PDB file of C-alpha atoms in Angstrom:
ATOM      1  CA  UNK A 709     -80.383 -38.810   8.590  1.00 44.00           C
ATOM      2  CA  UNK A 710     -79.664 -35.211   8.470  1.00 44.00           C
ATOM      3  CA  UNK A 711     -77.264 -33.077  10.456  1.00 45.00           C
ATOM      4  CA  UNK A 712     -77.371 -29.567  10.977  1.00 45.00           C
ATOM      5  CA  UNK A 713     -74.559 -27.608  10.168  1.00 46.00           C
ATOM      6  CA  UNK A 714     -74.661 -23.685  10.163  1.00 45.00           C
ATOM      7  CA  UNK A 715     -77.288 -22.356   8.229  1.00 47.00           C
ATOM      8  CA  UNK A 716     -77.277 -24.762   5.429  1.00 44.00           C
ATOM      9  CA  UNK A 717     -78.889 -28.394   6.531  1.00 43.00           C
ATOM     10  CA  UNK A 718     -76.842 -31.500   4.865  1.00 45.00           C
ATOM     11  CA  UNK A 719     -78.128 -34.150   4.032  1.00 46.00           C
ATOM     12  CA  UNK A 720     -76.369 -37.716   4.541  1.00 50.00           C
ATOM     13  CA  UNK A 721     -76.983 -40.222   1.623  1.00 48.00           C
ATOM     14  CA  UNK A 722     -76.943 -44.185   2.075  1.00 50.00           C
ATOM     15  CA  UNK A 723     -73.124 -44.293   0.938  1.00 48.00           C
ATOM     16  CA  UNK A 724     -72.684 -41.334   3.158  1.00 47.00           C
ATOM     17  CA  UNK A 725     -71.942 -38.059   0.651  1.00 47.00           C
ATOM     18  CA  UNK A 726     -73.282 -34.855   1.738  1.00 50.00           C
ATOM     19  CA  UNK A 727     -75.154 -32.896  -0.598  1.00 50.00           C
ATOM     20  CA  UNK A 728     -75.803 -29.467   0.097  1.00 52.00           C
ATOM     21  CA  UNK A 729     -77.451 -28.671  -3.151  1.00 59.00           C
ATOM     22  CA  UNK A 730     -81.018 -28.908  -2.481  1.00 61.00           C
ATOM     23  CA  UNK A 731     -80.469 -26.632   0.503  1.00 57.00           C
ATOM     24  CA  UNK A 732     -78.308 -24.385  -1.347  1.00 58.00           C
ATOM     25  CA  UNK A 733     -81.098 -23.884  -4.096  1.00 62.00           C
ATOM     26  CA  UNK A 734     -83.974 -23.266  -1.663  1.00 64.00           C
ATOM     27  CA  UNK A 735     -82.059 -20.643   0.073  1.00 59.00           C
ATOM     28  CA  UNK A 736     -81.406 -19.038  -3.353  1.00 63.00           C
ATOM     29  CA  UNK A 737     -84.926 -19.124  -4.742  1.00 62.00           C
ATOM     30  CA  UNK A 738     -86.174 -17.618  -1.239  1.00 59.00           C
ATOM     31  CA  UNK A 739     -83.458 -14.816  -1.892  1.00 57.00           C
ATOM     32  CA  UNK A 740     -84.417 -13.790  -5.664  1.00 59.00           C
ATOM     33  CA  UNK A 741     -88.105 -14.232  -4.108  1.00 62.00           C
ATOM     34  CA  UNK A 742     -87.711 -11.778  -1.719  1.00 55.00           C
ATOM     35  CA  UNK A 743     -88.394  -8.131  -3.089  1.00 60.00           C
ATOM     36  CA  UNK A 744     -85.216  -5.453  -2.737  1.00 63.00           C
ATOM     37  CA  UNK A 745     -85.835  -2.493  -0.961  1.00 73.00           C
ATOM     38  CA  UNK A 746     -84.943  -0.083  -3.592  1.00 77.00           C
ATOM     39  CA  UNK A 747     -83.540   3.153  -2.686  1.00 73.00           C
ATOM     40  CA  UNK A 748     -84.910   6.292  -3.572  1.00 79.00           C
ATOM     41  CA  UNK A 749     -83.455   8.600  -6.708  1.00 81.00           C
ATOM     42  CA  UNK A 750     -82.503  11.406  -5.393  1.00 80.00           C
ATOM     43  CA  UNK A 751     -81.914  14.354  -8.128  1.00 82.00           C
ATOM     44  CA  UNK A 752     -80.033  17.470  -7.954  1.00 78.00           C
ATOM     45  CA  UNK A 753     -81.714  19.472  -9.647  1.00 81.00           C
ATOM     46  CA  UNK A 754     -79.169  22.564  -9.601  1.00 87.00           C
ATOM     47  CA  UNK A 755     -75.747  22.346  -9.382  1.00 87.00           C
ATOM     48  CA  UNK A 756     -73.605  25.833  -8.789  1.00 88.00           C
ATOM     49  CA  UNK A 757     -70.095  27.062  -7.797  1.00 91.00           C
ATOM     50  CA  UNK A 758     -69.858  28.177  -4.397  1.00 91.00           C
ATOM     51  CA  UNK A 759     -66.240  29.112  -4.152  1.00 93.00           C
ATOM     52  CA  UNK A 760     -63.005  29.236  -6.601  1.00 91.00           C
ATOM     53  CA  UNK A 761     -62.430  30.816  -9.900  1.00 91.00           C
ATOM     54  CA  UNK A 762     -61.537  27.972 -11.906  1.00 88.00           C
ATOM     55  CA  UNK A 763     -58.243  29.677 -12.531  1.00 87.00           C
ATOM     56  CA  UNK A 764     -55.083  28.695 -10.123  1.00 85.00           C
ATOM     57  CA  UNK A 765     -54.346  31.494  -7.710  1.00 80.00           C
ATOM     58  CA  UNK A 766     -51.588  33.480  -8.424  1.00 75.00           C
ATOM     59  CA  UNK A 767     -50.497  33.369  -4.406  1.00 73.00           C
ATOM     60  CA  UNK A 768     -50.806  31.565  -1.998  1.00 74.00           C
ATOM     61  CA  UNK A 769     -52.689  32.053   1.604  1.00 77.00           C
ATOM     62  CA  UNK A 770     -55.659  34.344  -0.169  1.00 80.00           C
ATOM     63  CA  UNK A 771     -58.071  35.417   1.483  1.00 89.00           C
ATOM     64  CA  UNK A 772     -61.325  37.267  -0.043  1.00 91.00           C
ATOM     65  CA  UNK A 773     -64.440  36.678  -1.765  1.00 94.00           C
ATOM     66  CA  UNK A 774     -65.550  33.331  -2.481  1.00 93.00           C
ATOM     67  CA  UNK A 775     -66.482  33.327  -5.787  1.00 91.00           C
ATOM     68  CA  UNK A 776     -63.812  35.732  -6.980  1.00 91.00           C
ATOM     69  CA  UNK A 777     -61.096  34.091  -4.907  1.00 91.00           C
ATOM     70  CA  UNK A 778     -59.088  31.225  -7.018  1.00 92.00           C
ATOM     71  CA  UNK A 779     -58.288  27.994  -5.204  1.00 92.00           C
ATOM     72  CA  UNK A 780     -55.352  25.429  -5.807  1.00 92.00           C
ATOM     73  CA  UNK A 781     -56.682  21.735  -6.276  1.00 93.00           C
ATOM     74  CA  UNK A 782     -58.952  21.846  -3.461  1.00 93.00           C
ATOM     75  CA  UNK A 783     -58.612  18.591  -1.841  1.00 91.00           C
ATOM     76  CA  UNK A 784     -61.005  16.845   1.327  1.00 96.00           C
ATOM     77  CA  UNK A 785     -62.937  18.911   2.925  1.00 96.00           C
ATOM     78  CA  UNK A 786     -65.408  18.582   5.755  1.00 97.00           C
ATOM     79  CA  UNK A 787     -67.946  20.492   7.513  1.00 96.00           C
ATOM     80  CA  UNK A 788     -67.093  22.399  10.838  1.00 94.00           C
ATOM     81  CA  UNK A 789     -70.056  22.706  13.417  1.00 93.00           C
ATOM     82  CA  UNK A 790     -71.169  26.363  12.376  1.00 92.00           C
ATOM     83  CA  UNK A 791     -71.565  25.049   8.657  1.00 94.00           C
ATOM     84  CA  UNK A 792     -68.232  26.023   7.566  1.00 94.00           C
ATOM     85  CA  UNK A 793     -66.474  24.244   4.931  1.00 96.00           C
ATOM     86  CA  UNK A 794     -62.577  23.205   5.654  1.00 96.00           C
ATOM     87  CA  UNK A 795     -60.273  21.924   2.700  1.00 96.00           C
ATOM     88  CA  UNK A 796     -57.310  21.580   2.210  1.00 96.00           C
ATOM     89  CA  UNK A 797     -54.735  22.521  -0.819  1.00 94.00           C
ATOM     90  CA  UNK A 798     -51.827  20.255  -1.170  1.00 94.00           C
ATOM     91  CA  UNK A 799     -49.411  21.639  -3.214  1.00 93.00           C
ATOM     92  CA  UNK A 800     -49.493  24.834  -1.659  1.00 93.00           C
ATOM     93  CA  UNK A 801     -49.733  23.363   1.551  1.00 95.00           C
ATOM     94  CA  UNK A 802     -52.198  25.294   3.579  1.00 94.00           C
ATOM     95  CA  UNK A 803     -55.853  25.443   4.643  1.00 95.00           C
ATOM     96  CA  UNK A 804     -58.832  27.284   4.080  1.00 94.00           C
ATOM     97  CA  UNK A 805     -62.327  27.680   4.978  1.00 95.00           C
ATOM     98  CA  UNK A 806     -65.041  28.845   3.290  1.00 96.00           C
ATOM     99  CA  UNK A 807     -67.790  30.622   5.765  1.00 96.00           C
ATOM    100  CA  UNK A 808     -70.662  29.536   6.873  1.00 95.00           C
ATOM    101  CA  UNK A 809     -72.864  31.726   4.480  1.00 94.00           C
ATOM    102  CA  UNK A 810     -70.446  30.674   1.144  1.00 92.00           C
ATOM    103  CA  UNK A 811     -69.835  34.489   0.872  1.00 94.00           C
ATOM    104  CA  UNK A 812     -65.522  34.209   1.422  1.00 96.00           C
ATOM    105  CA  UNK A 813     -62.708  32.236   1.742  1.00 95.00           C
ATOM    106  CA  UNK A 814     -60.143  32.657   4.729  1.00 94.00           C
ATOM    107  CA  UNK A 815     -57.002  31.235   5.244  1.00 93.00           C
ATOM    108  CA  UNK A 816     -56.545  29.280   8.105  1.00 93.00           C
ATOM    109  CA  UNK A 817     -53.117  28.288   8.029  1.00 94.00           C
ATOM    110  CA  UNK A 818     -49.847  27.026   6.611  1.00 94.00           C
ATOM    111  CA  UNK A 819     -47.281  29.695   5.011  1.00 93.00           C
ATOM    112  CA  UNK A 820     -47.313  28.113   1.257  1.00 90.00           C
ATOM    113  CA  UNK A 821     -44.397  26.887   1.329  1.00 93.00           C
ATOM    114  CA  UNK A 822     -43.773  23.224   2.360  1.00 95.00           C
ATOM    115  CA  UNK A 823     -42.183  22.772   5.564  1.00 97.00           C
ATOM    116  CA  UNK A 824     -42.631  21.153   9.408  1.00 97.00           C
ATOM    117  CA  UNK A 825     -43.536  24.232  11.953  1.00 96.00           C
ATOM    118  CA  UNK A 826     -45.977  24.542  15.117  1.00 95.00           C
ATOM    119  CA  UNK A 827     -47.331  27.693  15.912  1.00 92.00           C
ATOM    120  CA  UNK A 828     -50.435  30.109  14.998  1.00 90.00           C
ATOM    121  CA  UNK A 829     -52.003  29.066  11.876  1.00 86.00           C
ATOM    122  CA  UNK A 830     -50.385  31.360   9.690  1.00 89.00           C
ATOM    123  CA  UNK A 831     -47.260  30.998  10.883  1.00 93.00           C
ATOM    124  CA  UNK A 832     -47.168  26.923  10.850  1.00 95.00           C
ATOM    125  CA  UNK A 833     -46.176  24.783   8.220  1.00 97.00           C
ATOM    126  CA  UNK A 834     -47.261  21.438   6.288  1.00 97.00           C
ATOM    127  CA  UNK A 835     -46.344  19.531   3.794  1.00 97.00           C
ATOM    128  CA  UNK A 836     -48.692  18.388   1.022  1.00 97.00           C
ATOM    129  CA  UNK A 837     -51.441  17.641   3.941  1.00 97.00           C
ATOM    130  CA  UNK A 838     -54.645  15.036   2.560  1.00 96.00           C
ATOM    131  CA  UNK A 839     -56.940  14.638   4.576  1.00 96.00           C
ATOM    132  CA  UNK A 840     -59.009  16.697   7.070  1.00 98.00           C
ATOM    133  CA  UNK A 841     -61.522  16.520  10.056  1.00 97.00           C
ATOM    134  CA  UNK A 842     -63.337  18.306  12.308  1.00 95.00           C
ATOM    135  CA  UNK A 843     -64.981  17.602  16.058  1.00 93.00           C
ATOM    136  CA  UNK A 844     -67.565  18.704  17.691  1.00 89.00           C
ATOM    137  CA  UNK A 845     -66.034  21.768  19.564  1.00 89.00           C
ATOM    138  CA  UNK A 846     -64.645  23.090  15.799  1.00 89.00           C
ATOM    139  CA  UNK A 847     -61.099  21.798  16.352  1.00 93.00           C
ATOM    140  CA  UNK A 848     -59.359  20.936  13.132  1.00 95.00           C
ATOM    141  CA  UNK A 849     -57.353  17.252  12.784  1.00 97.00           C
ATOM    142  CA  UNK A 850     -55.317  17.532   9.546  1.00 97.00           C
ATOM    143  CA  UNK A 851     -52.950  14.381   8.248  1.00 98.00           C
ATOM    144  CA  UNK A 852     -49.969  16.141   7.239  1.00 97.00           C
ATOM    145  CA  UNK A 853     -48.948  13.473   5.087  1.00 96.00           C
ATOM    146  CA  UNK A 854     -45.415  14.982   3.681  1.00 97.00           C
ATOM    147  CA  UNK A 855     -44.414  15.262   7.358  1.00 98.00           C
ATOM    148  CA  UNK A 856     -46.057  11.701   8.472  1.00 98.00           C
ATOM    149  CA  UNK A 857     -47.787  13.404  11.254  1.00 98.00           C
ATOM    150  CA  UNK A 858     -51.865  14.260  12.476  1.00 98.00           C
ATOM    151  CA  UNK A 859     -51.489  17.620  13.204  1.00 97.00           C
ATOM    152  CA  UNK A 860     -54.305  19.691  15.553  1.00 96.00           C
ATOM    153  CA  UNK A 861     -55.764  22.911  14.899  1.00 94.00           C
ATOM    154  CA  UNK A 862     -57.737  24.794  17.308  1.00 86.00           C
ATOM    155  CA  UNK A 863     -61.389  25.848  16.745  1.00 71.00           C
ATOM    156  CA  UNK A 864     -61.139  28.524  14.394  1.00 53.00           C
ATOM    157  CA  UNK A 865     -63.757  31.254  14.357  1.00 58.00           C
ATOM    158  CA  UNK A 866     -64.859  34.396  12.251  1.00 54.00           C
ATOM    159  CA  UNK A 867     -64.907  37.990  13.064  1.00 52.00           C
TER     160      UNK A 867
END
């Protein structure tokens, strides 16, 4: 007789062991029959430097040109709604943005120095934040991971 149990059908032999085996083998066979969708390469064909100097800034809270303007072991980033790109550097505890055109960098907040403070952006303080997100309205959610809090930045925009 056979019994059906899950996916697998077991079979019941006169001195009543189950075998699964047969089973087991035609669901395997069926499995390396069955072609892979492959996914596609995908090449980058051009890779470039978009902001930092590959030099450690000599200050911290810089603002200026993107490619002229060092950054400190940029860490996490992510992508506001207007295309601009958020990360954050952790051992000079702060945040930055580069604009939506990849033209500068602006600091968003966090004085440099590590510390616990609400307030404006340049005026609050982190410590050693890692990780970073955005919402749809352009508000900032930053784990501020010294100070074992989510902190919330409003939408920042440019001039």
């Amino acid at each position: 007789s056979s019994v059906v149990g899950g996916p697998v059908e077991v079979e019941r032999s006169r001195n009543g062991t189950e075998t699964e085996k047969k089973a087991a083998q035609e669901t395997e066979k069926a499995a390396h029959e069955t072609p892979a969708e492959e996914a596609p390469e995908i090449e980058f064909t051009h890779v470039t430097t978009v902001a930092g100097t590959g030099s450690l800034p000599t200050r911290s809270c810089e603002s200026g040109p993107a490619q002229s303007t060092p950054v400190h072991h940029p860490f996490d980033m992510c992508v506001g709604p207007d295309g601009s790109i958020y990360f954050l550097e952790p051992e000079l505890h702060q945040i930055r943005v580069l604009s939506p055109d990849n033209k500068r960098i602006y600091h968003v907040a966090g004085t440099g120095s590590l510390g616990l403070r609400d307030g404006v952006g340049h005026s609050a303080m982190f410590d050693t934040p890692h990780g970073i997100s955005v919402d749809r309205s352009g508000s900032l959610f930053v784990a501020d991971t010294g100070n074992h809090r989510i902190r919330c930045l409003r939408k920042f925009e440019f001039n």
